[in-house]
Coordinates of C-alpha atoms and ligand atoms in Angstrom, one line a residue:
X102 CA -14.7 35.7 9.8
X103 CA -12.7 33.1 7.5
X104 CA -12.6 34.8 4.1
X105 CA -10.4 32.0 2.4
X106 CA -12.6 29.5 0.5
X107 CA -13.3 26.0 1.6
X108 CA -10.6 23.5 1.3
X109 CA -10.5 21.5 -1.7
X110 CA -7.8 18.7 -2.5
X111 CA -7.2 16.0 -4.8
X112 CA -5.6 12.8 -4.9
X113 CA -4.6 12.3 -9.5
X114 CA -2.8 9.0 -9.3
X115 CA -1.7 7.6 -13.0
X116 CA -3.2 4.2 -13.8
X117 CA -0.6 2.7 -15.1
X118 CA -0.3 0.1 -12.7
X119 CA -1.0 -0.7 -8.6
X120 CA -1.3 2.0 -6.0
X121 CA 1.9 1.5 -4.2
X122 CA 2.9 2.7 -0.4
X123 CA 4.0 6.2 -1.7
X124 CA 0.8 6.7 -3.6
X125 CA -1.5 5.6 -0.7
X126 CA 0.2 7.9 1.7
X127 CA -0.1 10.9 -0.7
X128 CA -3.9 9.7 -1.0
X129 CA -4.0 9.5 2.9
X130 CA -2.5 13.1 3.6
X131 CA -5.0 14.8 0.9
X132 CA -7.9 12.8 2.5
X133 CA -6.9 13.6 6.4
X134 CA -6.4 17.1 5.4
X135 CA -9.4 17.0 4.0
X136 CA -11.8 15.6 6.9
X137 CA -9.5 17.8 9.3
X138 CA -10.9 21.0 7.8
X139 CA -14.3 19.9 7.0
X140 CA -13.4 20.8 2.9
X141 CA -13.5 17.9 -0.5
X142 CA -11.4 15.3 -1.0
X143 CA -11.9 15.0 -4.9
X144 CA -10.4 12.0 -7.2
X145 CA -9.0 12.3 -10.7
X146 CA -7.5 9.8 -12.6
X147 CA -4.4 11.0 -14.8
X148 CA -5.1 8.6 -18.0
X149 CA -4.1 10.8 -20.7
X150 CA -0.6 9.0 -21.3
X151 CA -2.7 6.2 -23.3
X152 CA 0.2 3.8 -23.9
X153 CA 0.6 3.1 -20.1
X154 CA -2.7 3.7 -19.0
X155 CA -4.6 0.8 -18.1
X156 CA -9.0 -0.1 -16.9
X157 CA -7.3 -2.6 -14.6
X158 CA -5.0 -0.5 -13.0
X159 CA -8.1 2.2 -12.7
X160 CA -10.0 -0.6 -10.8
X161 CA -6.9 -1.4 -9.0
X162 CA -6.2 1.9 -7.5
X163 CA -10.1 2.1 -6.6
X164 CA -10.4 -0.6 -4.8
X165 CA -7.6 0.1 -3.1
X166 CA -8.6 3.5 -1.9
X167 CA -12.1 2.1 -1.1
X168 CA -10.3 -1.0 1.6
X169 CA -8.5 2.1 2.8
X170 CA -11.5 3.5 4.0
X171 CA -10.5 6.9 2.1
X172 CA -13.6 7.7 0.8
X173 CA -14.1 10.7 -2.3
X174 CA -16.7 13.5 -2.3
X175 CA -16.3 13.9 -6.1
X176 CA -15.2 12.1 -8.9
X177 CA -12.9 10.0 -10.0
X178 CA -12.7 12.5 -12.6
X179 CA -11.0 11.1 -16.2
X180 CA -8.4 13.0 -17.9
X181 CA -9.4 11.6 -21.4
X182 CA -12.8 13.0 -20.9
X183 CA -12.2 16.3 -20.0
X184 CA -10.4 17.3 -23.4
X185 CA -12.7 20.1 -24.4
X186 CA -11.1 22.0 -20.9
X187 CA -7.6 21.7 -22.7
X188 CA -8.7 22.6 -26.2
X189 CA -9.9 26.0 -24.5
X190 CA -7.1 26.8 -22.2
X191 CA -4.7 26.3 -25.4
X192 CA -6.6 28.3 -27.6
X193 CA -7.0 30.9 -24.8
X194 CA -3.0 31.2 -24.2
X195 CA -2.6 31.5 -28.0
X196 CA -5.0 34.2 -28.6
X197 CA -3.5 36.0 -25.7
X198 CA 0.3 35.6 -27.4
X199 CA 1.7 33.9 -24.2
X200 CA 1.6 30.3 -26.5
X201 CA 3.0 29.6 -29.5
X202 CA 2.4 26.9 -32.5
X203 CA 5.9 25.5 -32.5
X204 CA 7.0 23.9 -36.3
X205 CA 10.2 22.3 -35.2
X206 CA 10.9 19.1 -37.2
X207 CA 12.5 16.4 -34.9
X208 CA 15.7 16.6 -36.6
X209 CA 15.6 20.0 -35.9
X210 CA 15.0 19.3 -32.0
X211 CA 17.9 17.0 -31.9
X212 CA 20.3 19.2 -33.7
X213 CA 19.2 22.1 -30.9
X214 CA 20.1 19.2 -28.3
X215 CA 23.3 18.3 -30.0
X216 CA 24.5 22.1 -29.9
X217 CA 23.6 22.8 -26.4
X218 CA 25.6 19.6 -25.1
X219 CA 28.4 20.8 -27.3
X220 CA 28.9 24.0 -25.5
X221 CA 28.1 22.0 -22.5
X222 CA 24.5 23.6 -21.3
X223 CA 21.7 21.4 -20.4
X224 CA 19.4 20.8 -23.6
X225 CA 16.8 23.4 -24.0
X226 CA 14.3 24.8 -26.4
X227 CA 15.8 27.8 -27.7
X228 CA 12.7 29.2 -28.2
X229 CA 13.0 30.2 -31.9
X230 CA 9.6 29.7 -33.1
X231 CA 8.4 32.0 -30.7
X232 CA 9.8 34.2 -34.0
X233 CA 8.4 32.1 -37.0
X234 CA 5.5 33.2 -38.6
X235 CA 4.1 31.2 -41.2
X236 CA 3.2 27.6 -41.0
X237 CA 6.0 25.2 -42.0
X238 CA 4.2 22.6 -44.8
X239 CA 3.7 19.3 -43.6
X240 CA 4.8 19.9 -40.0
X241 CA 1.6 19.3 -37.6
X242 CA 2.6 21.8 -34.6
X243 CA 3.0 21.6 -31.3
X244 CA 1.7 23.9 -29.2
X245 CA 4.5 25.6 -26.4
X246 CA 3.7 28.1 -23.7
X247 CA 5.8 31.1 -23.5
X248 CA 7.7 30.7 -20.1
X249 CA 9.0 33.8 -18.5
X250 CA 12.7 34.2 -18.9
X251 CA 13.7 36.1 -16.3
X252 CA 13.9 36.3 -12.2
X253 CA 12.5 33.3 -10.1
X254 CA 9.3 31.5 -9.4
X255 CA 9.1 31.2 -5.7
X256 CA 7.0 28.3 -4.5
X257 CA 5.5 28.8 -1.1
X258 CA 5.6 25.1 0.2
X259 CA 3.5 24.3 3.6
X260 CA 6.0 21.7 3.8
X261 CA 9.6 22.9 2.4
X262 CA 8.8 26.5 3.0
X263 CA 10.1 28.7 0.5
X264 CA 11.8 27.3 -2.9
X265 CA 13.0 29.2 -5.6
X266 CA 13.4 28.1 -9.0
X267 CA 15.8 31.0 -11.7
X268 CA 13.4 30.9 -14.8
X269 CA 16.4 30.8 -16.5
X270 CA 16.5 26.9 -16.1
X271 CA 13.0 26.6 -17.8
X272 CA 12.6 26.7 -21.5
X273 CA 9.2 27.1 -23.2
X274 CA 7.2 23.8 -22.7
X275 CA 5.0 22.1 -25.1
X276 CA 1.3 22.0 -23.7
X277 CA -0.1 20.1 -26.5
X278 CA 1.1 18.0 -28.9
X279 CA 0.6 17.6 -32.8
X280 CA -2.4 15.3 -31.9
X281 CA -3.7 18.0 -29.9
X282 CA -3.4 15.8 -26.6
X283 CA -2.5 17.9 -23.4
X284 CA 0.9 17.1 -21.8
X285 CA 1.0 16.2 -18.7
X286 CA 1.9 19.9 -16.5
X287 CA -0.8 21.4 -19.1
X288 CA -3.6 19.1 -18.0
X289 CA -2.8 19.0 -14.3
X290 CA -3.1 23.2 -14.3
X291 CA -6.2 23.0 -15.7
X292 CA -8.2 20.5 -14.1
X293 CA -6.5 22.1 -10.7
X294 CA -7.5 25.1 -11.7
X295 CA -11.3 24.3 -13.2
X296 CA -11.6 21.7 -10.3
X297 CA -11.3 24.6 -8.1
X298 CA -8.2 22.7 -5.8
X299 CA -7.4 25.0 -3.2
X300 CA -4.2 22.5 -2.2
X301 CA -1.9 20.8 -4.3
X302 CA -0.9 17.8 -2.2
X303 CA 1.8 15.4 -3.4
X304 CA 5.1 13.9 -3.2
X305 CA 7.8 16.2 -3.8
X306 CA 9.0 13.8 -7.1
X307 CA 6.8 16.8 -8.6
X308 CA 8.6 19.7 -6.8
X309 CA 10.4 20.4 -10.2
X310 CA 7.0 20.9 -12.1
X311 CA 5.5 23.3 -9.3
X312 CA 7.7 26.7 -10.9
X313 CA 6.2 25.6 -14.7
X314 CA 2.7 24.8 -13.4
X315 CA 2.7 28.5 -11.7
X316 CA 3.9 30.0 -14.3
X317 CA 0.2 28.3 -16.4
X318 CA -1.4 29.2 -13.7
X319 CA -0.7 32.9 -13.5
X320 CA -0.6 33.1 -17.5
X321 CA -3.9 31.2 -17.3
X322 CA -5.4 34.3 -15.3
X323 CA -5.8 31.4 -12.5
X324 CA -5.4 31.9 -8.6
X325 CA -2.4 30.0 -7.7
X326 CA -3.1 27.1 -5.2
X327 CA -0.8 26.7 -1.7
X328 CA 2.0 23.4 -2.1
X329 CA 2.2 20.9 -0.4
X330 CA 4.9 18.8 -1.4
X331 CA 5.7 15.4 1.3
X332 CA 9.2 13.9 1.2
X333 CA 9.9 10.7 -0.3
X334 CA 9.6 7.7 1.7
X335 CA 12.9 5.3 1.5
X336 CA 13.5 1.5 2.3
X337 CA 15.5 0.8 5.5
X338 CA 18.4 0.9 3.4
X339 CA 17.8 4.7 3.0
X340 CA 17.5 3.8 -0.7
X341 CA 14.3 5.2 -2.5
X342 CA 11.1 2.6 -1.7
X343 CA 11.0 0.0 -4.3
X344 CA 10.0 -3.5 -5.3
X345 CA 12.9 -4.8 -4.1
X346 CA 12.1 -3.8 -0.6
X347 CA 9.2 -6.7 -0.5
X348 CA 5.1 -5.6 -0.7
X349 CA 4.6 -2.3 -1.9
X350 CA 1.3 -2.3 -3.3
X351 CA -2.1 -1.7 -0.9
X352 CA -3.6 -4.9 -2.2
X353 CA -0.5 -7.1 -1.3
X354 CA -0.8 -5.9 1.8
X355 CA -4.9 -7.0 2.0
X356 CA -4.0 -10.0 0.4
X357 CA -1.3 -10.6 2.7
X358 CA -3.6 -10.3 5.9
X359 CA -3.1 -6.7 7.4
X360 CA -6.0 -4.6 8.3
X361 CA -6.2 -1.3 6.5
X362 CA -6.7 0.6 9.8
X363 CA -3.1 -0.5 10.5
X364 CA -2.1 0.3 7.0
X365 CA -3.5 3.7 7.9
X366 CA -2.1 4.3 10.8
X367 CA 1.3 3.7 10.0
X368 CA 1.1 5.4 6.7
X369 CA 0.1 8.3 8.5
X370 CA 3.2 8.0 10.2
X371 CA 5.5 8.5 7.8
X372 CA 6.1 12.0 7.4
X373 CA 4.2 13.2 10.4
X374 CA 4.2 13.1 13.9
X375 CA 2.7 13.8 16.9
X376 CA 4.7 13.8 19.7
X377 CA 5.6 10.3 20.1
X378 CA 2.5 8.2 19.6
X379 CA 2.7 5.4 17.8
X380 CA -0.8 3.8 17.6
X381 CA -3.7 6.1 16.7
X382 CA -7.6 5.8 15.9
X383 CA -9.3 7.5 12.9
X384 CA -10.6 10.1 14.4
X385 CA -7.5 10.8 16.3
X386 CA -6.1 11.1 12.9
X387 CA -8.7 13.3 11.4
X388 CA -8.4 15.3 14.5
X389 CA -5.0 15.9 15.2
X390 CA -3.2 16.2 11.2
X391 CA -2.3 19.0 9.5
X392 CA -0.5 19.2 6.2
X393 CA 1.8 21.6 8.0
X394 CA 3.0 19.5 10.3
X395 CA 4.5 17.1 7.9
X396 CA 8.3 17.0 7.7
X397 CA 10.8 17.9 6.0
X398 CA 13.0 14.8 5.8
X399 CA 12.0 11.9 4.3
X400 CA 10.6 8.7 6.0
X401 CA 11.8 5.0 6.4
X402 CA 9.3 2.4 5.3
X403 CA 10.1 -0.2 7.8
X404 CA 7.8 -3.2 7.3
X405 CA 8.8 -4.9 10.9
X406 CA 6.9 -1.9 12.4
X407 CA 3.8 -2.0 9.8
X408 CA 4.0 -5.9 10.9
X409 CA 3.9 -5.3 14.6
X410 CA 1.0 -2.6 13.8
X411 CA -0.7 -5.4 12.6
X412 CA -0.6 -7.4 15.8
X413 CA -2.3 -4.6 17.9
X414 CA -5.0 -4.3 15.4
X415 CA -5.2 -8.3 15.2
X416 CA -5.3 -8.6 19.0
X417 CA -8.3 -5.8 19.1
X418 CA -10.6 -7.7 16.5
X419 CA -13.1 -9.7 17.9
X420 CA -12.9 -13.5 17.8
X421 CA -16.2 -13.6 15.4
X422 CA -14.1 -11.0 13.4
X423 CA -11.6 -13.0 13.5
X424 CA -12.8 -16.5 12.7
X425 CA -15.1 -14.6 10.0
X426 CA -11.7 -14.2 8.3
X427 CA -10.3 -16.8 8.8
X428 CA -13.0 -18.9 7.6
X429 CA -12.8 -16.8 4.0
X430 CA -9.5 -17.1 3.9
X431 CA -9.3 -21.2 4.3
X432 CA -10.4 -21.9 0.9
X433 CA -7.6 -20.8 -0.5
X434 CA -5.4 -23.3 1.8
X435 CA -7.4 -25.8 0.6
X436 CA -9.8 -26.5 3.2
X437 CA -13.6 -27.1 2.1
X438 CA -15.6 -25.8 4.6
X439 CA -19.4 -27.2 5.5
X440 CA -21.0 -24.5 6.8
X441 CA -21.8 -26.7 10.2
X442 CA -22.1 -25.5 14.0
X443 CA -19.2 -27.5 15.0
X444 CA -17.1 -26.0 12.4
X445 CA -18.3 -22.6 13.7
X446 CA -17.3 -23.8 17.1
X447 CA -13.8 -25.0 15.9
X448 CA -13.5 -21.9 13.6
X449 CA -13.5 -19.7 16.5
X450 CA -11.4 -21.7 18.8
X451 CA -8.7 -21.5 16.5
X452 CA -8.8 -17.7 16.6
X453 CA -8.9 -17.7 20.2
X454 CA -6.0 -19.8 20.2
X455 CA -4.1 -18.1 17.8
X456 CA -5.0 -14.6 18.4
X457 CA -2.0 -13.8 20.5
X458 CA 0.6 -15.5 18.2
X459 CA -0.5 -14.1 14.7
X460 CA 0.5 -10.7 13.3
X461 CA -1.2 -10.9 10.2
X462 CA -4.7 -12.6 9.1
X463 CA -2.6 -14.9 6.7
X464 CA -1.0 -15.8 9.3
X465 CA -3.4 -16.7 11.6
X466 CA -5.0 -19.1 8.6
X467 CA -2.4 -20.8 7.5
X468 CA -1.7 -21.8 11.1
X469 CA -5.6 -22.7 11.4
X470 CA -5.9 -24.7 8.7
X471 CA -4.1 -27.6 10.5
X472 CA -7.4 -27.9 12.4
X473 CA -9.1 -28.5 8.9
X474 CA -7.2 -30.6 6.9
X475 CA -7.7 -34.3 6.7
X476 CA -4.1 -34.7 7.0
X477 CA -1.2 -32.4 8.0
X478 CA 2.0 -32.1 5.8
X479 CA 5.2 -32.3 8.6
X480 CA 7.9 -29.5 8.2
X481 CA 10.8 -31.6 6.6
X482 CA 13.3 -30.3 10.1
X483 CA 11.0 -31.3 12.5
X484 CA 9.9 -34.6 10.6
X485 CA 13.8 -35.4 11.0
X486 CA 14.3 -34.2 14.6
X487 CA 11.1 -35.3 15.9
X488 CA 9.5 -38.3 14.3
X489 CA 11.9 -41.0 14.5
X490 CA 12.7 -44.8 15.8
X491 CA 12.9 -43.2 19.3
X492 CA 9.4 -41.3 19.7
X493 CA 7.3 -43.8 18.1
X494 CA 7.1 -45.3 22.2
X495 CA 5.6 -42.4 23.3
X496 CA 3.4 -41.1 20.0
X497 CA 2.1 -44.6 20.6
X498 CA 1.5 -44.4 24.5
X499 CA -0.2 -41.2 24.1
X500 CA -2.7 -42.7 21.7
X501 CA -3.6 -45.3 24.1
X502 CA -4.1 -43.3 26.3
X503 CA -6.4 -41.0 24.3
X504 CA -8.3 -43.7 22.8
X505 CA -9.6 -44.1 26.8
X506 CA -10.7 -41.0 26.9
X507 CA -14.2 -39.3 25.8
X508 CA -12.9 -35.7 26.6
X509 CA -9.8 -34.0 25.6
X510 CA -9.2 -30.9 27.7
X511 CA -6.6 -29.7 29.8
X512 CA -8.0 -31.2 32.7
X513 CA -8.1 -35.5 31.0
X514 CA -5.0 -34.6 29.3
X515 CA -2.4 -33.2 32.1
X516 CA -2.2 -36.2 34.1
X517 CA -1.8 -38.6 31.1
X518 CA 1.1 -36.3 29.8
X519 CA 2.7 -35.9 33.2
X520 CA 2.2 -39.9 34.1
X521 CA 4.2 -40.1 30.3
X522 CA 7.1 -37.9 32.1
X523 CA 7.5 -39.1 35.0
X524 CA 7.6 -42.8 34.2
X525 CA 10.3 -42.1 31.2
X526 CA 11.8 -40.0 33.7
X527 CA 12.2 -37.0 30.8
X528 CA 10.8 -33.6 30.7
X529 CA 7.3 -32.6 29.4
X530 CA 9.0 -31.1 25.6
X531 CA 10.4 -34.5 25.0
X532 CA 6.6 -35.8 25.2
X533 CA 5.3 -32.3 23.9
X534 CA 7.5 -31.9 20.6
X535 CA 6.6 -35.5 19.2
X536 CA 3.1 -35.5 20.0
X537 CA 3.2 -31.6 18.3
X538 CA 4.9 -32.5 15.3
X539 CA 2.6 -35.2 14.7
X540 CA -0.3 -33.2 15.1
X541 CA 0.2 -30.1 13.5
X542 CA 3.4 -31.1 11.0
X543 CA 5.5 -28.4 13.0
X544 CA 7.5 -27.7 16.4
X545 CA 5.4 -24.4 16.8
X546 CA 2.7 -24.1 17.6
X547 CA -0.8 -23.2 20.6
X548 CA -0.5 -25.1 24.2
X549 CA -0.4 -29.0 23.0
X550 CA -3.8 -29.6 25.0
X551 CA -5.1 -27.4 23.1
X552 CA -4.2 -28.2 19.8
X553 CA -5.4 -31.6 21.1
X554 CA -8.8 -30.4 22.6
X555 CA -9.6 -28.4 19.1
X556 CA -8.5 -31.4 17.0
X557 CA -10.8 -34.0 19.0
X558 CA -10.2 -37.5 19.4
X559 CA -10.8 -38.9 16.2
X560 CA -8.3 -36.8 14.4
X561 CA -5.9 -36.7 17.4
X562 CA -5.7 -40.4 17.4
X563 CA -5.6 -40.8 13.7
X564 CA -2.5 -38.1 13.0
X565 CA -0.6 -40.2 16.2
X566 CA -0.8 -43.5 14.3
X567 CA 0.0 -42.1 10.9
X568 CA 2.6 -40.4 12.6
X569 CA 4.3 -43.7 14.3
X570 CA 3.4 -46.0 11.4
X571 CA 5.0 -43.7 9.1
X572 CA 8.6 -43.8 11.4
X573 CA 8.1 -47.8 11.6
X574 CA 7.8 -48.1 8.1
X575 CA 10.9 -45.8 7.4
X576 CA 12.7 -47.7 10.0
X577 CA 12.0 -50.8 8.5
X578 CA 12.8 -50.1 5.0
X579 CA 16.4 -49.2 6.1
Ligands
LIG761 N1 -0.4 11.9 -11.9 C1 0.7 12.2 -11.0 C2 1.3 11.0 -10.5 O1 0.6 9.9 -10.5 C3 0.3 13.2 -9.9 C4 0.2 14.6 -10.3 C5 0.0 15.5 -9.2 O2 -0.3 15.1 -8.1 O3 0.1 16.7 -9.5 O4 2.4 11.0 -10.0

């Protein structure tokens, strides 16, 4: 028989701006641990610091979550709206005599702070009003929690195993302030504790809280939840993940083209393991993780694997996926789209034909939209190499050659192109690269035919001559 209750987690991000990398994977190990052992995956939103709080950033993280795929079973919960919990627990630990109204003035604070650097000791409360009596006039009080002075709190961490923290270190903290606001370890215990969390999961940045929240906990007559605390993930440069190290919010990343199962997958990753699989499904995911199993030592974020992720994930989507995409992501290259059969047609030729050369969706469209446009914009090193007094001959023969034809395809084009080489007597990429640039404003690019087979005549014909007047009419300005 399993006598422990069922598992309950939560993910309590701060909305005071994006949900970053770090964030997401914290969300991620809460929710896989969740689905693993069939318990709740419960979202609370930490809004009580009001200053940095924002609705946008509320709406950010949520959609965020929701392209994840990491769906919630309860919530999200709002700190600001659960303040009658607070009021209770305060007035509980004060009636008990394990809190205390605190009437320290500021200057009063400071001078402490001043004295305890003198003598050289970290600054601490000194605990003095633990003492005072009356009421001081005119002070509003704080409220402090009577921490325990003596021996350790030993945090049993699924993760780091045991940690011990000498109670020495911690001096009595405030749990509500003169407007009667929780602070921020005060308002975690109890909606952990009220919310019935079973598992505290998060990123060991709050290891140093854990001895303090136990402490409420056990003082709060509350059963203390297990740890869970993940290692930080670091940029390449082993430096602690940042802006600096490029994209690191979730909807960069949608923006930017990825697909959230790969944003999963390798988020996953970092941390845990299993064996040496790289790539895995979500239900391999919910199947295989356990909290335990996370390591000790914290992760690289390295984007050039998140990018090659990507690619698998692209290559797997479906060409109607895929031109589905790419077709809502055009607009916003500038390409008006008519809704037609042949631009269906076209829409998903061009994510057949750049399927295999794309990692990300962005990619893919901003490659496609050369197949859109009324007229192509040439990279300024290839306009230089490529599109000069010695290719016009040949951007002009292949146009007169097209014009002849009713079909481009690989079969009308290949002897044309050959017929090109052999009477110049050069190889195919001196014909290729011209005819490329032209046609798509770069040197990279699908098979030439069929760039030109997508493109069709008309345009095919029209980008050669714009391409060859546009070199005569340098040429003869000089
Ligand atoms: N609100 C905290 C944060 O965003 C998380 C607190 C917790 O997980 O205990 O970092």
């Amino acid at each position: 028989m399993n006598a422990s209750p069922p598992l309950r987690v939560r993910f309590a991000p701060s909305p005071t701006g994006h949900l970053h990398i770090g964030g997401a994977r914290t969300a991620l190990f809460n929710w896989l641990e969740a689905r693993h052992q069939g318990g709740s995956f419960i979202l609370r939103i930490e809004d009580t610091d009001a200053e940095r709080s924002t609705a946008e950033s509320i709406q950010a993280i949520l959609e965020s979550l929701r392209w994840l795929g990491l769906d919630w079973d309860e919530g999200p919960y709002l700190q600001t709206q659960r303040r009658a919990f607070y009021d209770e627990a305060a007035q509980r630990l004060l009636a008990a005599g394990k809190a205390y109204r605190c009437y320290c003035s500021k200057e009063e604070l400071e001078a402490m702070r001043e004295a305890a650097k003198a003598r050289g000791e970290k600054p601490r409360y000194d605990g003095r009003c633990r003492a005072r009596s009356a009421p001081v006039p005119g002070v509003p009080p704080v409220v402090r929690f009577k921490t325990e002075a003596a021996g350790d709190t030993v945090v049993h961490d699924l993760i780091l195993g045991e940690v011990r923290f000498n109670n020495a270190e911690l001096d009595d903290l405030v749990i509500q302030r003169s407007d009667g606001t929780p602070t921020y370890n005060f308002a975690v215990v109890v909606d952990d504790a009220t919310m019935g969390i079973t598992h505290v999961i998060r990123g060991n940045d709050h290891l140093n809280n854990t001895p303090r929240q136990i402490q409420l906990y056990q003082g709060l007559g509350y059963p203390v939840p297990r740890f869970a605390h993940a290692p930080l993930i670091l940029g390449t440069d082993k430096a602690r993940l940042s802006k600096r190290h490029g994209a690191t919010s979730v909807l960069a990343y949608r923006d930017l083209g990825y697909f959230p199962q790969a944003l999963v997958n390798y988020l996953a990753r970092l941390g845990w393991s299993h064996g040496d699989q790289e790539v895995f499904s979500l239900q391999d995911l919910i199947r295989l993780f356990s909290i335990q199993d996370v390591g000790k030592t914290a992760s690289a974020f390295n984007p050039e694997k998140l990018l090659w992720l990507n690619g698998l994930y692209l290559r797997q989507t479906s060409m109607e996926e895929l031109a589905r995409e790419v077709a809502r992501r055009l607009p916003a290259h500038g390409v008006i789209l008519n809704g037609s059969a042949a631009e269906a047609t076209k829409l998903r030729q061009a994510a057949a034909a750049l399927r295999e050369r794309s990692k990300t969706l962005e990619e893919m469209t901003t490659a496609a939209t050369i197949y859109f446009l009324d007229e192509v914009s040439y990279d300024a090193k290839a306009e230089r190499k490529f599109l000069v007094p010695e290719t016009v001959g040949i951007l002009e023969e292949v146009a007169a050659h097209v014009e002849r034809l009713d079909e481009l395809s690989e079969a009308t084009l290949t002897p044309i192109f050959n017929g090109i080489c052999e009477e110049r007597g050069v190889k195919m990429v001196a014909i290729a690269q011209p005819v490329r640039v032209a046609l798509t404003g770069s040197t990279v690019s699908p098979g030439i035919y069929e760039v030109m087979q997508m493109l069709g005549r008309e345009a095919v014909l029209r980008r050669l001559r714009r391409a060859a007047a546009l070199v005569g009419g340098r040429s003869s300005v000089q």
